[in-house]
XYZ file of N, CA and C in Angstrom:
792
model
N 1.031 -0.795 -0.004
C -0.154 0.206 0.051
C 1.154 1.378 -0.009
N 1.623 0.955 0.623
C 3.196 2.286 0.631
C 3.395 2.565 -0.670
N 3.667 1.547 -1.346
C 4.367 2.026 -2.706
C 3.398 2.541 -3.432
N 2.025 1.567 -3.401
C 0.999 2.316 -4.408
C 0.636 4.059 -3.873
N 0.529 4.582 -2.503
C 0.699 5.899 -2.036
C 1.758 6.537 -2.706
N 2.910 5.777 -2.616
C 3.996 7.025 -3.278
C 4.074 7.091 -4.485
N 3.408 6.345 -5.194
C 3.582 6.413 -6.848
C 2.261 7.810 -7.325
N 0.973 7.106 -6.085
C 0.022 8.577 -6.747
C 0.381 9.500 -6.366
N 1.180 9.646 -5.381
C 2.149 11.494 -4.514
C 2.796 11.592 -6.500
N 3.549 10.738 -6.455
C 4.078 10.964 -7.490
C 3.586 11.701 -9.081
N 3.072 10.846 -9.432
C 1.591 11.198 -10.354
C 1.319 12.333 -10.264
N 0.445 12.636 -8.741
C -0.108 13.971 -8.756
C 0.880 15.131 -9.086
N 1.975 15.030 -8.044
C 3.298 15.936 -8.310
C 3.834 16.023 -9.752
N 3.611 15.043 -10.777
C 4.148 15.847 -12.435
C 3.039 16.286 -13.237
N 1.876 15.909 -12.638
C 0.394 16.061 -13.163
C 0.372 18.050 -12.741
N 0.879 18.169 -11.610
C 0.592 19.574 -10.967
C 1.631 20.318 -11.840
N 2.862 19.973 -12.169
C 4.323 20.425 -12.374
C 3.875 20.928 -13.602
N 3.363 19.884 -14.780
C 3.173 20.360 -16.165
C 1.666 21.082 -16.246
N 0.567 21.076 -15.712
C -0.595 22.112 -15.048
C 0.380 23.601 -15.064
N 1.468 23.479 -13.514
C 1.420 24.771 -13.460
C 2.532 25.338 -14.535
N 3.280 24.229 -15.167
C 4.065 25.108 -16.476
C 3.628 26.097 -17.237
N 2.237 25.220 -17.882
C 1.867 25.912 -19.065
C 0.640 27.005 -18.872
N 0.382 26.916 -17.037
C -0.699 28.196 -17.143
C 0.390 29.495 -16.920
N 2.005 29.291 -16.521
C 3.108 29.793 -16.736
C 3.637 30.545 -18.399
N 3.444 29.146 -19.366
C 3.774 29.491 -20.468
C 3.304 30.666 -21.192
N 4.058 31.895 -22.451
C 3.406 33.000 -22.597
C 2.878 32.732 -24.010
N 1.488 33.088 -23.936
C 0.449 32.802 -24.742
C 0.830 33.317 -26.071
N 0.552 32.328 -26.887
C 1.265 32.570 -28.512
C -0.090 33.659 -29.090
N 0.172 34.596 -29.183
C -0.211 35.795 -30.484
C -1.488 34.845 -31.034
N -2.693 35.211 -31.388
C -3.069 35.015 -32.358
C -3.650 35.870 -33.345
N -3.474 35.436 -34.531
C -3.663 36.022 -35.901
C -4.809 36.829 -35.836
N -4.624 38.173 -36.308
C -6.177 38.531 -36.383
C -6.721 38.554 -37.354
N -8.052 38.133 -37.086
C -8.485 37.413 -38.515
C -10.649 38.526 -38.606
N -10.711 38.937 -39.303
C -10.961 39.946 -40.055
C -12.820 39.254 -39.366
N -13.549 39.827 -38.750
C -15.211 39.452 -37.604
C -15.967 39.007 -38.636
N -15.885 40.136 -40.010
C -17.092 40.288 -41.422
C -16.124 39.931 -42.707
N -16.346 38.882 -42.721
C -15.069 38.443 -44.294
C -16.005 38.815 -45.412
N -15.248 39.657 -46.155
C -15.355 39.562 -47.193
C -15.381 39.000 -48.927
N -16.064 39.388 -49.528
C -15.723 39.234 -50.741
C -15.166 40.561 -51.976
N -14.063 40.156 -52.108
C -13.593 41.315 -52.835
C -13.139 40.801 -54.267
N -13.454 41.760 -55.044
C -13.572 41.390 -56.823
C -12.295 42.300 -56.989
N -11.171 42.308 -57.805
C -10.335 43.097 -58.169
C -10.668 43.784 -59.871
N -11.097 44.833 -60.051
C -11.034 44.941 -62.086
C -9.911 46.004 -62.012
N -9.162 45.734 -63.145
C -7.716 46.228 -62.815
C -8.088 47.273 -63.702
N -6.613 48.349 -64.406
C -6.519 49.601 -65.116
C -6.566 48.696 -66.311
N -6.397 49.983 -67.659
C -5.910 49.727 -68.853
C -4.571 49.711 -69.086
N -4.495 48.409 -69.728
C -3.218 47.972 -70.677
C -2.158 46.846 -68.877
N -3.286 46.871 -67.875
C -2.957 45.857 -66.822
C -3.679 44.511 -66.917
N -3.362 43.958 -65.830
C -3.714 42.508 -65.606
C -4.060 42.295 -64.370
N -4.585 40.869 -63.627
C -4.999 40.758 -62.348
C -3.240 40.642 -61.891
N -2.063 40.603 -62.332
C -1.061 40.203 -61.274
C -0.793 41.305 -60.979
N -1.680 42.272 -61.484
C -1.084 43.970 -60.650
C -1.546 44.012 -58.719
N -2.574 42.866 -58.626
C -2.586 42.659 -57.152
C -2.320 41.739 -56.470
N -1.013 41.155 -57.040
C -0.678 40.111 -56.310
C -0.215 39.939 -54.886
N 0.481 41.706 -54.652
C 1.165 42.000 -53.459
C -0.962 41.728 -52.541
N -1.612 43.145 -52.931
C -2.620 42.894 -52.167
C -3.193 41.544 -51.309
N -3.393 40.728 -52.537
C -3.993 39.835 -52.274
C -4.030 38.622 -51.040
N -2.600 38.294 -50.231
C -2.069 37.072 -49.456
C -2.598 38.507 -48.314
N -2.473 39.641 -47.966
C -2.398 40.687 -47.129
C -3.851 40.741 -46.861
N -4.775 40.681 -47.484
C -6.445 40.750 -47.212
C -6.719 39.359 -46.935
N -6.023 38.242 -47.492
C -6.214 37.252 -47.512
C -6.049 36.654 -46.287
N -5.185 37.075 -45.527
C -4.715 36.455 -43.584
C -5.286 37.226 -42.762
N -6.371 38.460 -43.390
C -7.086 38.948 -42.559
C -8.401 37.972 -42.678
N -8.437 36.850 -43.392
C -10.306 36.420 -43.453
C -10.659 36.367 -44.915
N -10.126 37.276 -45.795
C -11.114 37.797 -46.630
C -11.177 36.906 -48.381
N -11.939 37.218 -48.603
C -11.871 35.943 -50.092
C -11.596 37.057 -51.366
N -10.872 36.702 -52.020
C -9.886 37.675 -53.105
C -9.798 37.121 -54.336
N -10.835 37.861 -55.318
C -10.673 37.571 -57.245
C -9.810 38.344 -57.610
N -9.350 38.196 -58.630
C -8.085 39.650 -59.145
C -8.238 38.528 -61.183
N -9.130 38.688 -61.007
C -8.971 38.123 -63.038
C -8.176 38.965 -63.708
N -8.554 38.871 -64.999
C -7.567 39.075 -66.037
C -8.740 39.009 -66.840
N -8.938 40.297 -67.280
C -9.551 40.723 -68.720
C -9.049 40.240 -69.943
N -9.787 39.696 -71.514
C -9.756 39.424 -72.413
C -8.663 40.152 -72.726
N -7.367 39.893 -73.718
C -6.666 40.263 -74.358
C -5.484 41.163 -73.984
N -5.150 40.990 -72.309
C -4.625 41.736 -71.595
C -3.488 40.686 -70.584
N -2.796 41.258 -70.071
C -1.919 40.807 -68.717
C -1.310 39.156 -69.422
N -1.876 38.138 -68.679
C -1.339 36.663 -68.865
C -2.721 36.219 -70.200
N -3.507 36.976 -70.671
C -4.323 36.448 -71.773
C -4.664 37.565 -72.770
N -3.137 37.940 -73.171
C -2.492 39.120 -73.871
C -2.991 38.497 -75.309
N -2.787 36.915 -75.854
C -2.698 36.515 -76.679
C -4.091 35.971 -77.243
N -5.252 36.674 -76.239
C -6.777 36.670 -76.455
C -7.138 37.791 -77.438
N -6.563 38.712 -78.000
C -7.173 40.028 -78.389
C -6.795 39.958 -79.240
N -8.066 40.068 -79.771
C -8.563 40.705 -81.128
C -9.218 41.756 -81.458
N -9.802 42.829 -82.855
C -9.602 43.889 -82.858
C -11.369 44.206 -82.503
N -12.190 43.339 -82.068
C -13.175 43.043 -81.725
C -13.297 42.714 -80.000
N -12.721 42.933 -79.697
C -12.461 42.830 -78.041
C -12.957 44.317 -77.810
N -13.944 44.618 -77.172
C -14.157 46.182 -76.354
C -14.654 45.700 -75.427
N -14.847 47.017 -74.822
C -15.344 47.537 -73.366
C -16.789 46.398 -73.124
N -17.666 46.183 -73.847
C -18.959 44.986 -73.694
C -18.205 43.803 -73.485
N -17.031 43.496 -74.091
C -16.347 41.958 -73.689
C -15.453 41.895 -71.772
N -15.063 43.222 -71.438
C -14.616 43.534 -70.242
C -15.792 43.318 -69.193
N -17.117 43.981 -69.789
C -17.810 43.906 -68.568
C -18.405 42.488 -68.408
N -18.426 41.489 -70.154
C -18.873 40.697 -69.781
C -17.534 39.323 -68.903
N -16.254 39.590 -68.801
C -14.993 39.046 -68.221
C -15.885 39.099 -67.147
N -15.902 39.859 -66.460
C -16.351 39.931 -65.020
C -17.395 39.387 -64.640
N -18.560 39.624 -65.190
C -20.199 39.149 -65.375
C -19.526 37.907 -64.937
N -18.916 37.110 -65.551
C -18.728 35.391 -65.924
C -18.040 35.160 -64.340
N -16.825 35.999 -64.091
C -16.837 35.801 -62.664
C -17.602 35.320 -61.616
N -18.532 36.437 -61.376
C -19.720 36.613 -60.714
C -20.309 34.844 -60.661
N -20.673 34.473 -62.114
C -22.003 33.894 -62.186
C -20.740 31.857 -61.497
N -19.549 32.101 -62.271
C -19.077 30.558 -62.930
C -18.582 30.504 -61.062
N -18.169 31.143 -60.492
C -18.087 31.330 -58.444
C -18.363 31.435 -57.971
N -20.063 32.418 -58.453
C -21.171 31.958 -57.569
C -21.109 33.410 -56.776
N -20.707 34.481 -56.847
C -20.412 34.723 -56.260
C -22.299 36.452 -55.896
N -21.610 36.804 -54.372
C -22.642 37.173 -53.811
C -22.369 38.304 -53.119
N -22.755 39.400 -52.797
C -22.070 39.943 -51.356
C -20.842 40.631 -51.850
N -20.491 41.103 -52.594
C -19.675 41.022 -53.264
C -18.991 42.799 -53.520
N -17.543 43.244 -52.774
C -16.723 44.281 -52.869
C -16.684 44.250 -54.357
N -16.910 45.300 -54.942
C -16.084 45.196 -56.507
C -15.737 46.472 -56.341
N -14.489 46.250 -56.387
C -13.164 47.607 -56.545
C -12.959 47.498 -58.406
N -12.815 48.267 -58.851
C -12.571 48.999 -60.616
C -11.516 50.255 -59.907
N -10.017 49.941 -60.654
C -9.114 51.192 -60.430
C -9.000 51.825 -62.233
N -9.105 52.566 -62.237
C -8.720 53.717 -63.497
C -9.884 52.799 -64.857
N -9.452 52.868 -65.171
C -10.186 52.496 -66.743
C -11.383 51.006 -66.284
N -11.037 50.675 -64.959
C -11.751 49.436 -64.599
C -12.759 50.264 -63.427
N -13.221 51.891 -63.783
C -14.047 52.275 -63.648
C -15.111 51.775 -64.718
N -14.807 52.351 -65.987
C -16.101 51.802 -66.747
C -16.593 50.223 -66.661
N -15.531 49.501 -66.346
C -15.670 48.541 -66.456
C -17.321 48.070 -65.171
N -16.140 48.282 -64.213
C -17.443 48.117 -62.872
C -18.755 48.680 -63.264
N -18.627 49.592 -63.540
C -20.028 49.891 -63.652
C -20.988 49.880 -64.887
N -20.528 48.715 -65.795
C -21.281 48.023 -66.716
C -22.081 46.520 -65.515
N -21.023 46.127 -64.906
C -21.611 45.089 -64.269
C -21.809 45.390 -63.145
N -22.661 46.471 -62.504
C -23.429 47.064 -61.578
C -24.685 47.191 -62.603
N -24.613 47.658 -63.688
C -25.898 47.755 -64.965
C -26.116 46.620 -65.143
N -25.277 45.195 -64.642
C -26.162 43.487 -65.416
C -26.382 43.034 -64.301
N -25.561 43.220 -63.100
C -25.883 42.061 -61.828
C -25.553 42.442 -60.615
N -26.781 44.096 -60.864
C -27.000 44.331 -59.603
C -26.965 44.186 -57.906
N -27.869 42.825 -57.762
C -28.553 42.041 -56.675
C -27.023 41.388 -56.268
N -25.908 41.141 -57.287
C -24.652 40.663 -56.643
C -23.895 41.086 -55.544
N -23.879 42.354 -55.980
C -23.253 43.765 -55.161
C -23.588 44.031 -54.027
N -22.572 44.144 -52.896
C -22.716 44.836 -51.934
C -21.990 46.339 -52.151
N -20.941 46.365 -52.096
C -21.190 47.521 -52.675
C -19.557 47.601 -53.748
N -19.766 48.933 -54.202
C -18.400 49.469 -55.440
C -17.568 50.318 -54.828
N -16.211 50.311 -54.970
C -15.327 51.281 -55.132
C -14.599 51.375 -56.133
N -14.908 53.013 -56.129
C -14.181 53.449 -57.546
C -12.795 53.752 -57.503
N -11.603 53.608 -57.430
C -9.896 53.350 -56.762
C -9.676 54.481 -58.202
N -9.505 55.331 -57.549
C -9.278 56.407 -58.766
C -8.782 56.035 -60.718
N -10.403 56.312 -60.065
C -10.965 55.622 -61.085
C -11.776 56.813 -62.191
N -12.465 56.052 -63.741
C -13.444 56.375 -64.551
C -14.922 56.389 -63.629
N -15.421 57.199 -63.278
C -17.031 57.127 -63.241
C -18.043 57.403 -63.834
N -18.278 56.792 -65.094
C -18.770 56.976 -66.140
C -20.691 57.869 -66.314
N -20.803 58.401 -67.582
C -22.023 58.798 -67.528
C -22.766 57.541 -68.143
N -23.830 57.453 -68.697
C -24.216 56.699 -69.798
C -24.018 57.454 -70.889
N -23.775 56.110 -72.096
C -22.937 57.208 -73.306
C -22.024 56.963 -73.720
N -20.906 57.552 -72.231
C -19.717 58.171 -72.329
C -18.817 56.738 -72.334
N -17.277 57.035 -73.769
C -16.463 56.589 -73.175
C -15.610 56.800 -73.069
N -14.576 55.663 -72.691
C -12.635 56.424 -72.389
C -12.364 57.620 -73.017
N -12.382 57.332 -74.522
C -11.734 58.055 -75.881
C -12.667 60.016 -75.798
N -14.462 60.055 -75.015
C -14.858 61.005 -75.373
C -14.547 62.048 -73.525
N -14.230 61.177 -72.552
C -13.871 61.483 -71.442
C -12.315 62.192 -71.783
N -11.870 61.026 -72.361
C -10.205 62.063 -72.313
C -9.572 62.579 -73.441
N -9.937 62.360 -74.949
C -9.624 62.913 -75.442
C -8.355 62.676 -76.002
N -7.644 63.716 -76.627
C -6.336 64.017 -77.129
C -5.518 63.537 -75.851
N -5.633 63.613 -74.490
C -4.935 63.101 -73.681
C -4.463 61.850 -73.801
N -5.747 60.947 -74.131
C -4.977 59.436 -74.159
C -3.681 58.844 -75.100
N -3.154 60.340 -75.743
C -2.052 60.591 -76.751
C -0.461 60.521 -76.159
N -1.135 60.996 -75.486
C 0.618 61.398 -74.636
C 0.608 60.106 -73.377
N -0.431 58.871 -73.534
C 0.036 57.707 -72.738
C -0.148 56.556 -73.772
N -0.691 56.820 -74.737
C -0.219 55.538 -76.097
C -0.421 55.651 -76.804
N 0.368 54.863 -78.127
C 0.213 54.803 -79.552
C -0.720 53.496 -79.861
N -1.004 54.314 -80.974
C -1.993 53.082 -82.069
C -0.999 52.340 -82.884
N -0.556 50.647 -82.788
C -0.105 49.757 -83.225
C 1.697 50.191 -82.736
N 2.346 49.709 -83.625
C 3.668 50.118 -83.385
C 4.486 48.835 -82.983
N 5.558 48.764 -82.754
C 6.320 47.738 -82.393
C 6.095 46.316 -81.791
N 5.286 46.639 -83.047
C 5.074 44.502 -83.342
C 3.545 44.351 -82.742
N 2.749 45.450 -82.530
C 1.715 45.566 -82.179
C 0.757 46.169 -83.120
N -0.649 45.813 -83.214
C -1.434 46.036 -84.357
C -1.981 47.611 -84.508
N -2.591 48.143 -85.092
C -2.814 49.207 -85.690
C -3.844 49.329 -84.372
N -5.042 48.258 -84.855
C -6.019 48.158 -83.627
C -5.830 48.184 -81.797
N -4.364 48.060 -81.980
C -4.228 48.736 -80.270
C -3.742 49.489 -80.159
N -3.630 50.131 -78.611
C -3.133 51.465 -78.172
C -2.004 50.460 -77.560
N -0.798 51.195 -77.917
C 0.281 50.752 -77.016
C 0.426 51.923 -75.859
N 1.163 51.395 -74.400
C 1.734 52.703 -73.717
C 2.716 52.613 -73.939
N 3.682 53.690 -73.646
C 4.372 54.212 -73.904
C 5.600 54.239 -72.996
N 5.232 53.779 -71.737
C 5.797 53.820 -70.621
C 6.544 52.376 -70.564
N 6.254 52.037 -71.648
C 7.184 49.861 -71.215
C 8.390 50.147 -72.178
N 9.296 49.373 -71.669
C 10.556 49.364 -72.504
C 10.575 48.585 -73.197
N 11.431 48.380 -74.650
C 11.074 47.265 -75.041
C 12.204 46.020 -74.716
N 11.154 44.985 -74.764
C 12.072 43.912 -74.454
C 11.949 43.860 -72.678
N 10.967 44.418 -72.476
C 11.587 44.056 -71.024
C 10.329 42.502 -71.153
N 10.483 41.665 -69.552
C 10.019 40.833 -69.602
C 8.145 40.881 -68.433
N 7.578 39.793 -68.692
C 6.512 39.966 -67.970
C 7.279 40.100 -66.534
N 5.912 40.385 -65.694
C 4.763 40.849 -66.238
C 4.537 42.732 -65.950
N 4.076 42.583 -66.940
C 4.063 43.883 -68.004
C 2.642 44.791 -68.432
N 2.428 45.963 -68.459
C 1.535 46.445 -69.320
C 1.904 45.919 -70.698
N 0.396 45.684 -71.548
C 0.450 45.282 -72.348
C -0.321 46.396 -73.985
N -0.344 45.953 -74.715
C -0.642 46.691 -75.806
C -3.002 46.616 -75.560
N -3.659 47.145 -75.931
C -4.413 47.217 -75.221
C -5.839 47.275 -76.960
N -6.876 46.492 -76.786
C -7.457 46.273 -78.519
C -8.519 48.106 -77.868
N -8.607 48.704 -79.202
C -8.823 50.587 -79.051
C -10.222 50.309 -78.507
N -11.021 49.156 -79.082
C -12.251 49.080 -79.021
C -12.655 49.255 -77.547
N -12.293 48.806 -76.997
C -12.253 49.313 -75.046
C -12.051 50.073 -74.928
N -11.557 51.514 -75.767
C -11.695 52.537 -75.644
C -12.460 53.235 -76.271
N -13.377 52.927 -77.149
C -14.095 53.958 -77.746
C -15.652 53.487 -78.003
N -16.125 52.299 -77.394
C -17.097 51.642 -76.804
C -18.460 52.678 -76.231
N -18.838 52.674 -76.317
C -20.389 53.603 -75.192
C -20.436 53.218 -74.009
N -21.054 52.930 -73.291
C -21.016 52.236 -71.773
C -22.918 52.785 -71.998
N -23.331 51.445 -71.255
C -24.813 51.890 -71.759
C -25.099 51.818 -70.402
N -26.214 52.748 -69.881
C -26.353 52.784 -68.082
C -28.321 53.319 -67.829
N -28.519 52.165 -67.471
C -30.141 52.660 -67.566
C -31.076 51.857 -66.198
N -29.967 50.988 -65.878
C -30.710 50.703 -64.459
C -30.626 51.005 -63.361
N -32.065 51.202 -63.072
C -32.088 52.038 -61.549
C -31.118 51.111 -60.463
N -31.348 50.047 -60.469
C -31.131 49.402 -59.489
C -29.504 49.292 -59.429
N -29.174 49.718 -60.225
C -27.012 49.814 -60.478
C -26.974 51.230 -59.423
N -27.775 52.085 -59.804
C -27.658 53.647 -59.514
C -28.192 53.712 -57.669
N -28.660 52.593 -57.412
C -28.541 52.687 -55.916
C -27.866 51.764 -54.813
N -27.069 51.535 -55.550
C -25.650 50.601 -55.042
C -25.035 51.198 -54.078
N -24.508 50.727 -52.438
C -23.722 51.955 -51.761
C -22.388 51.931 -52.639
N -21.924 53.043 -52.594
C -20.723 53.392 -53.408
C -19.310 54.309 -52.881
N -17.908 54.434 -52.817
C -17.543 55.262 -52.657
C -15.920 55.618 -53.172
N -15.561 56.290 -53.645
C -14.606 56.945 -54.404
C -13.099 56.872 -53.516
N -12.432 55.896 -53.965
C -11.409 56.247 -53.087
C -10.229 57.154 -54.206
N -9.917 58.083 -53.736
C -8.906 59.413 -55.006
C -7.172 59.172 -54.232
N -6.607 59.042 -55.090
C -5.204 59.013 -54.739
C -4.260 60.029 -55.173
N -4.074 60.443 -54.279
C -2.879 62.411 -55.004
C -1.764 61.722 -54.321
N -0.341 62.199 -55.632
C 0.735 62.504 -55.499
C 1.050 63.667 -54.488
N 1.521 63.070 -53.245
C 2.324 64.265 -52.689
C 3.046 65.479 -53.049
N 2.076 66.997 -53.091
C 2.785 67.713 -53.434
C 1.806 68.356 -54.756
N 1.393 67.809 -55.204
C 0.670 67.829 -55.811
C -1.441 68.738 -55.639
N -1.597 69.274 -56.637
C -3.057 69.878 -55.905
C -3.944 69.738 -56.867
N -3.695 68.733 -58.407
C -4.785 69.161 -59.554
C -4.067 67.467 -59.663
N -5.013 66.612 -59.505
C -5.278 65.134 -59.663
C -6.413 65.091 -61.359
N -5.586 64.209 -61.769
C -6.405 63.624 -63.041
C -7.286 63.138 -62.844
N -7.956 62.861 -61.636
C -9.092 61.819 -61.301
C -10.619 62.800 -60.617
N -9.629 63.983 -60.299
C -10.793 65.277 -59.801
C -12.022 65.013 -59.656
N -12.370 64.553 -61.345
C -13.464 65.092 -62.009
C -14.458 64.448 -61.544
N -13.799 62.871 -61.729
C -14.029 61.995 -61.286
C -15.033 61.499 -59.978
N -13.859 62.630 -59.232
C -14.296 61.912 -57.984
C -15.402 62.941 -57.173
N -15.392 64.797 -58.040
C -16.202 65.480 -57.829
C -17.976 64.711 -58.681
N -17.990 64.174 -59.502
C -18.993 63.287 -59.785
C -19.552 62.411 -58.273
N -18.308 61.824 -57.554
C -18.863 60.628 -56.732
C -19.879 61.635 -55.662
N -19.167 63.068 -55.180
C -19.350 64.166 -54.345
C -20.960 64.601 -54.875
N -21.429 64.495 -56.306
C -22.518 64.958 -56.559
C -23.402 63.753 -56.378
N -23.153 62.539 -56.416
C -24.042 61.622 -56.058
C -24.420 61.562 -54.143
N -23.926 62.249 -53.995
C -23.511 61.761 -52.584
C -22.664 60.535 -51.751
N -22.103 60.226 -52.577
C -21.062 59.636 -52.329
C -19.325 60.010 -51.031
N -19.539 58.943 -50.144
C -17.692 59.162 -49.519
C -16.652 58.988 -50.785
N -16.041 60.484 -50.782
C -14.394 60.316 -51.279
C -13.176 60.102 -50.326
N -12.396 59.302 -50.105
C -11.255 58.809 -49.446
C -10.401 59.866 -50.650
N -9.258 60.451 -49.745
C -7.837 60.985 -50.118
C -7.145 60.031 -49.596
N -6.422 59.474 -50.406
C -5.015 58.909 -50.433
C -3.620 59.659 -50.488
N -2.729 59.474 -50.176
C -1.546 60.378 -50.669
C -0.927 58.758 -51.250
N -0.496 59.123 -52.360
C -0.095 58.174 -53.232
C 0.268 58.434 -54.283
N 0.951 57.678 -55.848
C 0.239 57.143 -56.595
C -0.119 56.878 -56.910
N -0.513 57.183 -58.917
C -1.981 56.137 -59.444
C -2.082 54.650 -58.916
N -1.332 54.309 -58.904
C -1.316 52.693 -58.449
C -0.562 52.486 -57.109
N -1.276 53.054 -56.461
C -0.524 52.706 -54.946
C -0.087 50.501 -53.826
N -1.283 49.757 -54.698
C -1.540 48.748 -54.833
C -0.169 48.126 -55.168
N 0.399 48.606 -56.171
C 1.931 47.926 -56.293
C 3.308 48.682 -55.045
N 2.109 49.754 -54.730
C 4.000 50.643 -54.763
C 4.078 50.782 -53.171
N 2.623 50.656 -52.430
C 2.187 50.565 -50.746
C 0.827 49.696 -50.449
N 1.627 48.445 -50.921
C -0.017 47.812 -50.847
C -0.421 47.333 -49.757
N 0.389 47.770 -48.234
C -0.066 47.667 -46.720
C -1.098 47.973 -46.451
N -0.423 49.809 -47.270
C -1.648 50.993 -46.582
C -2.298 50.930 -47.532
N -2.349 50.837 -48.629
C -3.535 50.184 -49.507
C -4.795 49.461 -49.252
N -4.373 48.404 -48.145
C -5.231 47.791 -47.817
C -5.902 48.648 -46.798
N -5.358 48.832 -45.450
C -5.995 49.556 -44.670
C -6.470 50.181 -45.015
N -6.200 50.910 -45.557
C -7.416 51.956 -46.546
C -8.698 51.850 -47.246
N -8.394 51.061 -47.675
C -9.179 50.082 -48.527
C -10.652 49.460 -47.712
N -9.443 48.595 -46.711
C -10.889 48.392 -45.632
C -11.488 49.204 -44.527
N -10.617 50.294 -44.976
C -12.109 51.194 -44.246
C -12.787 52.048 -44.546
N -12.545 51.948 -45.802
C -13.037 52.329 -46.806
C -15.062 51.796 -47.007
N -14.719 50.031 -47.289
C -15.481 49.873 -47.005
C -16.507 49.193 -45.858
N -15.996 49.389 -45.006
C -16.311 48.462 -43.504
C -17.550 49.873 -42.611
């Protein structure tokens, strides 16, 4: 009996020691996960691709959000699919199909630059699937407008038609160095700039929306001020952040912070 009692006491001492050590051990910090996870679809700008959000996606996913960054027809890794008949309506359909085949609902739809034209068209077609629109330094069009009608000759300062191996129906961005390897901006079909948008769905006009304007340090005038003013006229919140036109490239952490503040 004495031997059994001794073993029992020894086991009890071991258990107490283990429990005590666990109680004193430093706690492992838990990863902060968003309580209200979002489904976010990014629509890239002209000449770009879904690759532009490669730095942003993991930051949002670590916080518990779901991210889609599709590339539209004829751009990015889909540049080999470029054709003269690829227009704005093609790109709108690209994103609508993502909604349908991924069965997306309650989406935060973010359109950057030219992508503003696209998300306006997507909202026109599937407003019931969208929770909020974010025009991120983007074109905010009215019915019947096109990129060319809004920017006119200013497009010539950014791109040329054809040349460098591109076709006459492609607009080639001037800032891309010849021979630069992917990921890189690529020529874009001209029809995406000239095709007017059709906006007539009242449900789309009632969707919650916010405008995120980026302004470079020291600048008082921004190319997208006119669209921020349109947003204000519609009663939308306009959030200004300091940075270039592409903060998702150059300051992804700050961009994610501002974006999440804008949609909550």
